[in-house]
Coordinates of C-alpha atoms in Angstrom, one line a residue:
Chain A
X1 CA 110.4 -131.3 86.7
X2 CA 109.4 -128.2 88.8
X3 CA 111.1 -128.6 92.1
X4 CA 108.2 -127.1 94.0
X5 CA 106.0 -130.1 93.4
X6 CA 108.5 -132.9 94.3
X7 CA 106.7 -133.4 97.6
X8 CA 103.8 -134.8 95.7
X9 CA 105.9 -137.9 95.0
X10 CA 106.7 -138.5 98.7
X11 CA 103.6 -140.6 99.3
X12 CA 104.1 -142.9 96.3
X13 CA 107.8 -143.1 96.9
X14 CA 107.2 -144.2 100.5
X15 CA 104.6 -146.7 99.3
X16 CA 107.1 -148.1 96.8
X17 CA 109.9 -148.2 99.3
X18 CA 107.8 -150.1 101.8
X19 CA 105.9 -152.5 99.6
X20 CA 108.2 -152.9 96.7
X21 CA 111.8 -152.0 97.4
X22 CA 112.0 -153.5 100.9
X23 CA 110.5 -156.9 99.9
X24 CA 112.8 -156.9 96.9
X25 CA 115.8 -156.4 99.1
X26 CA 114.6 -159.2 101.3
X27 CA 114.2 -161.5 98.3
X28 CA 117.7 -160.7 97.1
X29 CA 119.1 -161.2 100.6
X30 CA 117.4 -164.5 101.0
X31 CA 119.0 -165.9 97.9
X32 CA 122.4 -165.5 99.6
X33 CA 121.4 -166.6 103.1
X34 CA 118.8 -169.4 102.9
X35 CA 119.5 -172.2 103.9
X36 CA 123.1 -171.0 104.8
X37 CA 125.0 -167.9 104.1
X38 CA 126.9 -168.2 100.9
X39 CA 126.7 -168.6 97.1
X40 CA 125.2 -172.2 97.3
X41 CA 122.0 -171.2 95.5
X42 CA 123.8 -169.4 92.8
X43 CA 126.2 -172.3 92.3
X44 CA 123.1 -174.3 91.6
X45 CA 121.5 -171.7 89.3
X46 CA 124.7 -171.4 87.2
X47 CA 125.6 -175.1 87.6
X48 CA 124.7 -177.8 85.1
X49 CA 121.1 -178.1 86.3
X50 CA 118.1 -177.0 84.1
X51 CA 118.2 -173.4 85.3
X52 CA 120.4 -171.6 82.8
X53 CA 118.7 -173.4 79.9
X54 CA 115.3 -172.3 81.2
X55 CA 116.5 -168.7 81.5
X56 CA 117.6 -168.7 77.9
X57 CA 114.3 -170.3 76.9
X58 CA 112.5 -167.6 78.7
X59 CA 114.5 -164.8 77.1
X60 CA 114.1 -166.4 73.7
X61 CA 110.4 -166.8 74.0
X62 CA 109.9 -163.3 75.3
X63 CA 112.0 -161.9 72.4
X64 CA 110.0 -163.9 69.8
X65 CA 106.7 -162.8 71.3
X66 CA 107.8 -159.2 71.4
X67 CA 108.9 -159.3 67.7
X68 CA 105.7 -160.9 66.6
X69 CA 103.6 -158.5 68.6
X70 CA 105.5 -155.6 67.0
X71 CA 104.9 -157.0 63.5
X72 CA 101.2 -157.4 64.1
X73 CA 100.6 -154.3 66.3
X74 CA 102.4 -151.6 64.2
X75 CA 100.1 -151.8 61.1
X76 CA 97.1 -152.0 63.4
X77 CA 98.2 -148.9 65.4
X78 CA 99.1 -147.2 62.1
X79 CA 95.6 -147.6 60.7
X80 CA 94.0 -146.6 64.0
X81 CA 96.1 -143.5 64.1
X82 CA 94.8 -142.5 60.7
X83 CA 91.2 -143.2 61.6
X84 CA 88.7 -140.9 63.4
X85 CA 85.3 -141.2 64.9
X86 CA 83.1 -144.3 65.1
X87 CA 85.6 -146.7 63.3
X88 CA 88.3 -145.7 65.8
X89 CA 86.0 -146.5 68.7
X90 CA 85.2 -149.9 67.2
X91 CA 88.9 -150.7 66.6
X92 CA 89.8 -149.6 70.1
X93 CA 87.1 -151.8 71.5
X94 CA 88.4 -154.8 69.5
X95 CA 91.9 -154.2 70.9
X96 CA 90.7 -153.8 74.4
X97 CA 88.0 -156.4 74.8
X98 CA 90.4 -159.4 75.1
X99 CA 91.9 -157.6 78.1
X100 CA 88.7 -158.2 80.0
X101 CA 89.0 -162.0 79.8
X102 CA 91.3 -163.9 82.1
X103 CA 94.6 -165.2 80.8
X104 CA 93.7 -168.7 81.9
X105 CA 90.4 -168.8 80.0
X106 CA 92.1 -167.4 76.9
X107 CA 94.8 -170.0 77.1
X108 CA 92.2 -172.8 77.4
X109 CA 90.4 -171.2 74.4
X110 CA 93.6 -171.6 72.3
X111 CA 93.8 -175.2 73.4
X112 CA 90.3 -175.7 71.9
X113 CA 91.5 -174.1 68.7
X114 CA 94.8 -176.0 68.4
X115 CA 94.0 -179.5 69.7
X116 CA 93.9 -182.6 67.5
X117 CA 90.2 -182.4 67.0
X118 CA 90.1 -178.6 67.3
X119 CA 88.8 -175.9 65.1
X120 CA 92.1 -175.4 63.2
X121 CA 92.5 -179.1 62.4
X122 CA 88.9 -179.4 61.3
X123 CA 89.5 -176.5 58.9
X124 CA 92.7 -178.0 57.6
X125 CA 91.1 -181.4 57.1
X126 CA 87.9 -180.0 55.5
X127 CA 90.0 -178.0 53.0
X128 CA 92.1 -181.0 52.2
X129 CA 95.3 -179.3 53.2
X130 CA 96.2 -182.2 55.4
X131 CA 95.1 -185.8 55.5
X132 CA 95.5 -186.4 59.2
X133 CA 95.2 -184.1 62.2
X134 CA 98.4 -182.1 62.9
X135 CA 99.7 -182.1 66.5
X136 CA 100.0 -178.5 67.3
X137 CA 99.9 -179.0 71.0
X138 CA 102.0 -178.9 73.0
X139 CA 104.3 -176.7 70.9
X140 CA 106.0 -173.5 70.2
X141 CA 103.2 -172.3 67.9
X142 CA 100.6 -172.5 70.6
X143 CA 102.8 -170.7 73.1
X144 CA 103.7 -167.9 70.7
X145 CA 100.2 -167.4 69.4
X146 CA 98.7 -167.5 72.9
X147 CA 101.2 -165.1 74.3
X148 CA 101.0 -162.7 71.3
X149 CA 97.2 -162.6 71.7
X150 CA 97.5 -161.7 75.3
X151 CA 100.3 -159.1 74.9
X152 CA 99.0 -157.4 71.8
X153 CA 97.1 -154.6 73.5
X154 CA 100.2 -153.6 75.4
X155 CA 102.0 -153.1 72.1
X156 CA 99.1 -151.4 70.2
X157 CA 98.3 -148.8 72.9
X158 CA 101.7 -147.1 73.4
X159 CA 102.3 -147.2 69.6
X160 CA 98.9 -145.6 69.0
X161 CA 99.5 -142.8 71.5
X162 CA 102.9 -142.1 70.0
X163 CA 101.6 -142.1 66.4
X164 CA 98.6 -139.8 67.2
X165 CA 101.0 -137.3 68.7
X166 CA 103.0 -137.1 65.4
X167 CA 102.6 -133.6 63.9
X168 CA 101.0 -134.2 60.4
X169 CA 102.6 -131.0 59.0
X170 CA 106.0 -132.7 59.3
X171 CA 104.9 -135.5 57.1
X172 CA 103.4 -133.1 54.6
X173 CA 106.6 -131.0 54.7
X174 CA 108.6 -134.1 53.8
X175 CA 106.2 -134.8 50.9
X176 CA 106.4 -131.2 49.7
X177 CA 110.2 -131.5 49.7
X178 CA 109.9 -134.5 47.4
X179 CA 110.1 -137.5 49.6
X180 CA 108.3 -140.6 48.3
X181 CA 105.7 -142.2 50.7
X182 CA 108.1 -144.9 51.6
X183 CA 110.8 -142.4 52.4
X184 CA 108.3 -140.3 54.4
X185 CA 107.5 -143.4 56.5
X186 CA 111.0 -144.6 57.1
X187 CA 112.7 -141.2 57.6
X188 CA 109.9 -139.3 59.4
X189 CA 107.0 -141.3 60.6
X190 CA 108.9 -144.3 62.0
X191 CA 111.5 -142.3 63.9
X192 CA 108.8 -140.2 65.4
X193 CA 106.9 -143.3 66.5
X194 CA 109.9 -144.8 68.2
X195 CA 109.0 -143.5 71.8
X196 CA 105.8 -145.6 71.6
X197 CA 107.6 -148.5 70.0
X198 CA 110.2 -148.5 72.7
X199 CA 107.6 -148.4 75.4
X200 CA 105.6 -151.2 73.8
X201 CA 108.7 -153.4 73.3
X202 CA 109.8 -152.9 76.9
X203 CA 106.3 -153.5 78.2
X204 CA 105.7 -156.7 76.2
X205 CA 109.2 -158.1 76.7
X206 CA 109.3 -157.6 80.5
X207 CA 105.8 -159.0 80.9
X208 CA 106.5 -162.0 78.7
X209 CA 109.6 -162.9 80.8
X210 CA 107.3 -163.6 83.7
X211 CA 104.6 -165.6 81.9
X212 CA 103.3 -168.6 83.6
X213 CA 99.9 -170.0 82.6
X214 CA 100.1 -169.8 78.8
X215 CA 103.4 -171.6 78.3
X216 CA 102.4 -174.1 81.0
X217 CA 99.2 -175.0 79.2
X218 CA 100.1 -174.6 75.6
X219 CA 103.7 -175.5 75.7
X220 CA 105.5 -178.8 76.2
X221 CA 107.8 -179.5 79.1
X222 CA 110.6 -178.2 76.8
X223 CA 109.0 -174.8 76.8
X224 CA 109.4 -174.3 80.5
X225 CA 109.7 -170.7 81.6
X226 CA 111.6 -169.2 84.5
X227 CA 108.3 -168.4 86.4
X228 CA 107.4 -172.1 86.4
X229 CA 110.8 -173.0 88.0
X230 CA 110.5 -170.2 90.6
X231 CA 106.9 -171.3 91.5
X232 CA 108.1 -174.9 91.9
X233 CA 110.9 -173.9 94.2
X234 CA 108.6 -171.5 96.3
X235 CA 105.5 -173.7 96.4
X236 CA 106.4 -177.3 95.9
X237 CA 109.8 -177.7 97.5
X238 CA 109.5 -174.7 99.9
X239 CA 113.1 -173.9 98.9
X240 CA 112.8 -170.1 99.2
X241 CA 116.5 -169.5 99.0
X242 CA 116.6 -171.1 95.6
X243 CA 113.4 -169.3 94.5
X244 CA 115.0 -166.0 95.6
X245 CA 118.2 -166.7 93.7
X246 CA 116.3 -167.6 90.6
X247 CA 114.1 -164.5 90.9
X248 CA 117.1 -162.2 91.5
X249 CA 118.9 -163.7 88.4
X250 CA 115.8 -163.1 86.3
X251 CA 115.6 -159.5 87.6
X252 CA 119.2 -158.8 86.9
X253 CA 119.0 -160.3 83.4
X254 CA 115.9 -158.3 82.7
X255 CA 117.5 -155.0 83.9
X256 CA 120.6 -155.7 81.8
X257 CA 118.7 -156.4 78.7
X258 CA 116.7 -153.3 79.3
X259 CA 119.7 -151.1 79.7
X260 CA 121.3 -152.5 76.5
X261 CA 118.0 -152.0 74.7
X262 CA 117.8 -148.4 75.8
X263 CA 121.3 -147.7 74.6
X264 CA 120.8 -149.3 71.3
X265 CA 117.3 -148.0 70.6
X266 CA 118.2 -144.5 71.9
X267 CA 121.2 -144.5 69.6
X268 CA 119.1 -145.7 66.7
X269 CA 116.4 -143.0 67.3
X270 CA 119.0 -140.3 67.4
X271 CA 120.7 -141.6 64.3
X272 CA 117.4 -141.8 62.4
X273 CA 116.5 -138.3 63.2
X274 CA 120.0 -136.8 62.4
X275 CA 120.4 -138.6 59.1
Chain B
X1 CA 108.5 -160.3 108.9
X2 CA 110.9 -161.9 111.3
X3 CA 111.6 -158.7 113.1
X4 CA 108.0 -158.3 113.9
X5 CA 107.9 -161.8 115.3
X6 CA 110.8 -161.0 117.6
X7 CA 109.1 -157.9 118.9
X8 CA 106.0 -159.9 119.8
X9 CA 108.1 -162.4 121.7
X10 CA 109.9 -159.7 123.7
X11 CA 106.7 -158.1 124.6
X12 CA 105.2 -161.4 125.8
X13 CA 108.3 -162.0 127.9
X14 CA 108.0 -158.5 129.3
X15 CA 104.4 -159.1 130.3
X16 CA 105.4 -162.4 132.0
X17 CA 108.1 -160.7 134.0
X18 CA 106.1 -157.6 135.0
X19 CA 102.9 -159.4 136.0
X20 CA 104.0 -162.0 138.4
X21 CA 100.5 -162.4 139.8
X22 CA 99.2 -163.2 136.4
X23 CA 101.8 -166.0 135.7
X24 CA 99.7 -168.7 137.3
X25 CA 96.9 -167.8 134.9
X26 CA 99.2 -167.7 131.9
X27 CA 100.6 -171.1 132.7
X28 CA 97.3 -172.7 131.8
X29 CA 96.1 -170.7 128.8
X30 CA 94.4 -173.6 127.2
X31 CA 92.2 -174.1 130.2
X32 CA 91.2 -170.5 130.7
X33 CA 91.1 -169.2 127.1
X34 CA 87.6 -169.2 125.7
X35 CA 86.9 -171.4 122.7
X36 CA 87.2 -169.5 119.4
X37 CA 84.0 -168.4 117.7
X38 CA 85.4 -169.5 114.3
X39 CA 88.2 -171.4 112.8
X40 CA 89.8 -171.0 109.4
X41 CA 90.5 -174.2 107.5
X42 CA 92.5 -174.1 104.3
X43 CA 91.7 -176.8 101.6
X44 CA 92.0 -177.3 97.9
X45 CA 88.6 -175.6 97.6
X46 CA 86.0 -176.4 94.9
X47 CA 83.9 -179.5 95.2
X48 CA 86.2 -180.8 98.0
X49 CA 85.4 -177.9 100.2
X50 CA 81.7 -178.0 99.3
X51 CA 81.7 -181.6 100.4
X52 CA 83.5 -181.0 103.7
X53 CA 81.1 -178.2 104.4
X54 CA 78.2 -180.7 104.1
X55 CA 79.7 -183.7 105.8
X56 CA 82.2 -182.4 108.4
X57 CA 82.0 -178.6 108.9
X58 CA 78.2 -178.5 109.5
X59 CA 78.2 -181.4 112.1
X60 CA 81.3 -179.8 113.7
X61 CA 79.6 -176.4 114.1
X62 CA 76.4 -178.0 115.4
X63 CA 78.5 -179.9 118.0
X64 CA 80.9 -177.1 119.1
X65 CA 79.3 -173.8 118.0
X66 CA 82.5 -173.0 116.2
X67 CA 82.0 -171.7 112.7
X68 CA 84.3 -172.8 109.9
X69 CA 85.7 -170.4 107.3
X70 CA 87.3 -171.7 104.2
X71 CA 90.6 -170.6 102.6
X72 CA 92.7 -171.7 99.7
X73 CA 95.6 -173.9 100.8
X74 CA 98.4 -172.0 99.0
X75 CA 101.5 -173.9 100.1
X76 CA 103.9 -171.0 100.3
X77 CA 101.5 -169.2 102.6
X78 CA 101.9 -171.9 105.2
X79 CA 105.6 -171.3 105.4
X80 CA 105.1 -167.5 105.4
X81 CA 102.6 -167.8 108.2
X82 CA 104.8 -169.9 110.5
X83 CA 107.9 -167.9 109.7
X84 CA 106.2 -164.6 110.6
X85 CA 104.0 -166.0 113.3
X86 CA 101.0 -164.4 111.7
X87 CA 98.4 -167.2 111.5
X88 CA 95.6 -167.0 109.1
X89 CA 94.7 -170.7 109.3
X90 CA 93.9 -172.9 112.3
X91 CA 94.5 -176.0 110.3
X92 CA 94.8 -177.1 106.7
X93 CA 94.5 -179.9 104.3
X94 CA 97.3 -180.3 101.9
X95 CA 98.8 -183.0 99.6
X96 CA 100.5 -185.5 101.8
X97 CA 103.8 -185.3 100.0
X98 CA 103.7 -181.5 100.7
X99 CA 102.8 -182.1 104.3
X100 CA 105.9 -184.4 104.6
X101 CA 108.0 -181.6 103.2
X102 CA 106.5 -179.0 105.5
X103 CA 106.9 -181.3 108.5
X104 CA 110.6 -181.7 107.7
X105 CA 111.0 -177.9 107.6
X106 CA 109.4 -177.7 111.1
X107 CA 106.3 -176.0 109.8
X108 CA 103.8 -178.3 111.4
X109 CA 102.5 -178.9 114.9
X110 CA 102.9 -182.5 116.2
X111 CA 99.5 -184.3 116.2
X112 CA 98.1 -185.6 119.5
X113 CA 97.2 -189.2 118.7
X114 CA 95.6 -189.4 122.2
X115 CA 92.9 -187.3 120.7
X116 CA 92.9 -188.6 117.1
X117 CA 92.2 -192.3 117.0
X118 CA 94.6 -194.1 114.7
X119 CA 93.9 -197.7 115.6
X120 CA 91.8 -198.2 112.4
X121 CA 93.8 -196.2 110.0
X122 CA 95.6 -197.7 107.0
X123 CA 99.3 -198.5 107.6
X124 CA 101.5 -195.5 106.9
X125 CA 98.8 -192.9 107.0
X126 CA 99.3 -191.6 110.6
X127 CA 102.5 -189.5 110.6
X128 CA 103.7 -187.6 113.7
X129 CA 102.9 -184.2 112.1
X130 CA 100.0 -185.0 109.6
X131 CA 97.4 -187.6 109.1
X132 CA 96.3 -188.7 105.6
X133 CA 92.6 -188.2 105.1
X134 CA 91.7 -189.8 101.9
X135 CA 93.1 -192.1 99.1
X136 CA 93.1 -191.0 95.5
X137 CA 94.7 -193.0 92.7
X138 CA 97.0 -192.0 89.8
X139 CA 96.0 -194.7 87.3
X140 CA 95.6 -195.7 83.7
X141 CA 92.7 -194.3 81.8
X142 CA 91.8 -194.4 78.1
X143 CA 89.5 -192.9 75.5
X144 CA 86.9 -195.5 74.8
X145 CA 86.2 -194.3 71.2
X146 CA 89.9 -194.6 70.2
X147 CA 90.8 -197.6 72.2
X148 CA 88.7 -200.7 71.5
X149 CA 87.2 -202.6 74.4
X150 CA 89.7 -205.2 75.6
X151 CA 92.6 -203.4 73.9
X152 CA 93.1 -201.0 76.8
X153 CA 96.5 -201.2 78.5
X154 CA 96.3 -203.5 81.5
X155 CA 99.6 -202.4 83.1
X156 CA 102.0 -199.5 82.8
X157 CA 104.2 -201.7 80.6
X158 CA 101.3 -201.9 78.1
X159 CA 100.5 -198.2 78.6
X160 CA 104.2 -197.5 77.5
X161 CA 103.6 -199.7 74.3
X162 CA 100.1 -198.3 73.5
X163 CA 99.6 -197.0 70.0
X164 CA 99.0 -193.3 69.6
X165 CA 99.7 -190.6 72.1
X166 CA 99.7 -190.9 75.8
X167 CA 99.5 -188.4 78.6
X168 CA 101.5 -188.1 81.8
X169 CA 101.8 -185.5 84.5
X170 CA 104.5 -182.8 84.0
X171 CA 105.8 -183.4 87.5
X172 CA 108.2 -186.0 88.8
X173 CA 106.1 -187.3 91.6
X174 CA 104.0 -190.3 90.5
X175 CA 105.3 -190.0 86.9
X176 CA 108.7 -191.4 88.0
X177 CA 107.0 -194.2 89.8
X178 CA 104.9 -195.3 86.9
X179 CA 107.9 -195.1 84.6
X180 CA 109.7 -197.6 86.8
X181 CA 106.6 -199.9 86.9
X182 CA 106.5 -199.7 83.1
X183 CA 110.1 -200.9 83.1
X184 CA 109.2 -203.9 85.2
X185 CA 109.9 -202.7 88.8
X186 CA 107.4 -204.4 91.1
X187 CA 104.9 -202.1 92.8
X188 CA 106.2 -202.8 96.3
X189 CA 109.9 -202.4 95.3
X190 CA 109.7 -198.8 94.0
X191 CA 111.6 -197.0 96.7
X192 CA 114.2 -195.6 96.8
X193 CA 113.6 -194.7 93.2
X194 CA 116.1 -195.8 90.6
X195 CA 116.1 -192.3 89.1
X196 CA 118.4 -193.2 86.1
X197 CA 116.2 -196.2 85.2
X198 CA 113.1 -194.1 85.4
X199 CA 114.5 -191.6 82.9
X200 CA 115.6 -194.3 80.6
X201 CA 112.1 -195.6 80.7
X202 CA 110.6 -192.2 80.1
X203 CA 113.0 -191.6 77.2
X204 CA 111.2 -194.4 75.3
X205 CA 108.0 -192.5 75.2
X206 CA 109.1 -188.9 75.4
X207 CA 108.3 -188.0 71.8
X208 CA 104.8 -189.6 71.9
X209 CA 103.7 -188.2 75.2
X210 CA 101.7 -185.1 76.0
X211 CA 102.8 -183.9 79.5
X212 CA 99.8 -182.3 81.0
X213 CA 99.8 -179.7 83.8
X214 CA 96.6 -180.0 85.8
X215 CA 94.2 -182.7 86.6
X216 CA 91.4 -180.9 84.7
X217 CA 93.6 -180.9 81.7
X218 CA 94.3 -184.6 81.9
X219 CA 90.6 -185.4 81.9
X220 CA 90.0 -183.0 79.0
X221 CA 92.6 -184.4 76.7
X222 CA 91.3 -187.9 77.4
X223 CA 87.7 -187.0 76.7
X224 CA 88.5 -184.9 73.6
X225 CA 90.6 -187.7 72.2
X226 CA 93.7 -185.5 72.2
X227 CA 95.5 -188.6 73.6
X228 CA 94.5 -192.3 73.4
X229 CA 95.6 -193.1 76.9
X230 CA 96.6 -191.1 79.9
X231 CA 97.5 -191.3 83.5
X232 CA 95.1 -189.3 85.6
X233 CA 93.5 -189.3 89.1
X234 CA 90.3 -191.2 89.6
X235 CA 88.4 -188.2 90.9
X236 CA 88.9 -186.5 87.5
X237 CA 87.4 -189.3 85.4
X238 CA 84.8 -190.8 87.8
X239 CA 82.0 -188.3 87.1
X240 CA 82.6 -187.9 83.3
X241 CA 82.5 -191.7 82.9
X242 CA 79.2 -191.9 84.8
X243 CA 77.9 -189.0 82.7
X244 CA 78.6 -191.0 79.6
X245 CA 81.9 -189.4 78.4
X246 CA 84.1 -191.7 76.3
X247 CA 86.5 -192.5 79.1
X248 CA 87.2 -195.5 81.2
X249 CA 89.9 -196.5 83.8
X250 CA 91.1 -199.2 86.2
X251 CA 93.2 -199.5 89.3
X252 CA 95.8 -202.0 88.2
X253 CA 99.2 -200.8 89.4
X254 CA 97.6 -197.6 90.5
X255 CA 99.7 -195.3 92.7
X256 CA 97.8 -194.1 95.8
X257 CA 98.2 -190.5 96.9
X258 CA 96.6 -188.6 99.7
X259 CA 95.6 -185.4 101.2
X260 CA 96.5 -184.8 104.8
X261 CA 95.2 -182.7 107.7
X262 CA 97.9 -180.7 109.5
X263 CA 98.2 -177.8 111.9
X264 CA 100.6 -174.9 111.3
X265 CA 103.3 -174.8 113.9
X266 CA 102.3 -172.5 116.7
X267 CA 98.7 -171.9 115.4
X268 CA 96.6 -170.5 118.2
X269 CA 93.6 -172.9 118.4
X270 CA 95.6 -176.1 118.6
X271 CA 93.2 -178.0 120.9
X272 CA 90.1 -177.3 118.7
X273 CA 92.1 -178.1 115.6
X274 CA 93.0 -181.6 117.1
X275 CA 89.4 -182.1 118.0
X276 CA 88.4 -181.2 114.5
X277 CA 90.8 -183.6 112.9
X278 CA 89.6 -186.3 115.3
X279 CA 86.1 -185.7 113.9
X280 CA 87.2 -185.6 110.3
X281 CA 89.1 -188.8 110.7
X282 CA 86.1 -190.6 112.2
X283 CA 84.6 -193.5 110.3
X284 CA 81.3 -191.7 109.8
X285 CA 82.9 -188.5 108.5
X286 CA 85.1 -190.4 106.1
X287 CA 82.2 -192.6 104.9
X288 CA 80.0 -189.5 104.3
X289 CA 82.8 -187.9 102.3
X290 CA 83.4 -190.9 100.1
X291 CA 79.7 -191.0 99.1
X292 CA 80.2 -187.6 97.4
X293 CA 83.8 -187.8 96.1
X294 CA 85.4 -191.0 95.0
X295 CA 88.5 -190.6 97.3
X296 CA 88.6 -193.6 99.6
X297 CA 88.7 -193.4 103.4
X298 CA 91.9 -194.0 105.3
X299 CA 89.9 -195.2 108.3
X300 CA 89.2 -198.8 107.4
X301 CA 86.1 -198.8 109.7
X302 CA 84.5 -196.4 107.2
X303 CA 84.3 -199.1 104.6
X304 CA 81.7 -201.1 106.4
X305 CA 79.4 -198.0 106.3
X306 CA 79.5 -197.9 102.5
X307 CA 77.6 -200.0 99.9
X308 CA 79.2 -202.1 97.3
X309 CA 78.6 -199.7 94.4
X310 CA 80.3 -196.8 96.2
X311 CA 83.2 -199.0 97.3
X312 CA 83.8 -200.1 93.7
X313 CA 84.9 -196.6 92.9
X314 CA 87.1 -196.1 95.9
X315 CA 90.9 -196.7 95.7
X316 CA 91.1 -197.8 99.3
X317 CA 88.3 -200.4 99.2
X318 CA 89.7 -203.9 99.8
X319 CA 89.5 -205.0 96.2
X320 CA 91.1 -201.9 94.7
X321 CA 93.6 -201.3 97.3
X322 CA 95.3 -204.6 96.6
X323 CA 95.9 -203.6 93.0
X324 CA 98.1 -200.6 93.7
X325 CA 100.7 -199.2 96.1
X326 CA 101.2 -196.0 98.2
X327 CA 103.3 -193.1 97.1
X328 CA 106.2 -192.8 99.6
X329 CA 105.8 -189.2 100.9
X330 CA 108.9 -189.4 103.0
X331 CA 111.0 -190.3 100.0
X332 CA 109.7 -187.2 98.1
X333 CA 110.2 -185.0 101.2
X334 CA 113.9 -186.1 101.3
X335 CA 114.5 -186.2 97.5
X336 CA 111.9 -184.0 95.9
X337 CA 114.1 -181.0 95.1
X338 CA 117.0 -183.1 93.8
X339 CA 114.8 -185.4 91.7
X340 CA 112.7 -182.5 90.6
X341 CA 115.8 -180.7 89.3
X342 CA 116.8 -183.8 87.3
X343 CA 113.3 -184.2 86.0
X344 CA 113.2 -180.5 84.8
X345 CA 116.6 -181.1 83.1
X346 CA 115.3 -184.3 81.5
X347 CA 112.2 -182.5 80.1
X348 CA 114.2 -179.7 78.4

């Protein structure tokens, strides 16, 4: 970056330091000092309580949702990137409109779809695919569908911007040099869309780790996410030391996963381009 | 922030030292300080707050000239407020089991029972730091389309054996108690909870139970027939039943739970807050409240101001109150975190 303009960052940096970094430091500190100085809270987090299991649940759910989002969003973004004019506007609107509805309302809407006398069961019964209503709720299906629905725009948009930036002449050059359409996609288009893909994956995965409402409403008790545990400790039991320890653990786990992901995906991107 | 709080204290001490002449005045701040022009009261909001507005806030303002501003009673906020000595509420209404927890952490002002009359209150509702203001019931309810009349579960034991799916709250409080009653523990012998026995009892129905998250959800799954029977709070099914929804309930072996008035420790308008609580706890206020929302009064004198039809729906009317038992808030304040951890582990 041009050094002369670094001062422009001073205000945002001060804002972040004051309202983000400092509270974060206090949260981490509290995990070690409340109610008494020591590792008591962390002994509980890593002990044989429910905490580690919930952390793993959380990571697993976030990873599944991210993978599903990618599967759905990539073709959508691909088609959008190839489209111009009115149709692009319509598609963009369809992707964006769900963002204007609250997460709580959308989660309740999925309950209506999935419940025993819901739309989906009515359809299955009417078509004779099942004889008795299927119990979808509470269950993993509801959690995953509900979360993918909410996170989808956050995957589509970075993918789209990345794909639209791809220079079409590169694709034509590959074709001219005799590459099949499949080969053009795998060797040229996909690697060039990786920045958007990485951004989308990071965005969806990180956000999914902190999900609260959707798994609480659509999932069973066995689908408990870390955010629910943290909320319980902070609000119900007023045990802020424990809430801090759990938050800090989630933060460290998230950062660790992110670093590993950057290494792996960065390596993969380089390899794909060099091959 | 704590540092900010310390600065404030130092400043105040400095003022006291420096202005010796003013010390006589400062010794009686309550006498000389003008009454506030408004007070902030945090409650659960919604219909509850609308009703308070009508039956308590309006008379209070008419009497004292002090306006009332509502706020959501986010529990963590109480702790933050007291810790940082930055008060946004003058008083609050919170779940009684939460009040007990907050009192234990020193977050609440002791109540002045010289100002608040507790002579007519139900036993166990007047605590040193909070006073329970209503009685709701966590009880058995069923979908009347799917459960034939007469076949509804009469007790938690029958609820456990009921055909189909059942609903219970996804939290340990109240759910542990009914699990014990289902296993044959008498309603007056619940505490201290036999936690292991409760989990064994819950094990029997785990696979056929939908653990709901919010009161609204419990009513919805009952009315939609997503479950045949469910535990729920009477306030959630009272109106739908009257409006003709396919749901019914009874108070047998109900577990009574309460909201409670409390004052954040160190809040500035303590005297007015006590006066407000005294008004809110009066027989008239409680009776007026119960006419709008089927949460029964804790002031027994309020019952004589209510007609038979209203009393039929109230958990704390003589007939209904005898059928159930009170949640022990002190037990949960002492054991909530530990039992909650075990409960979370059990659910996974």
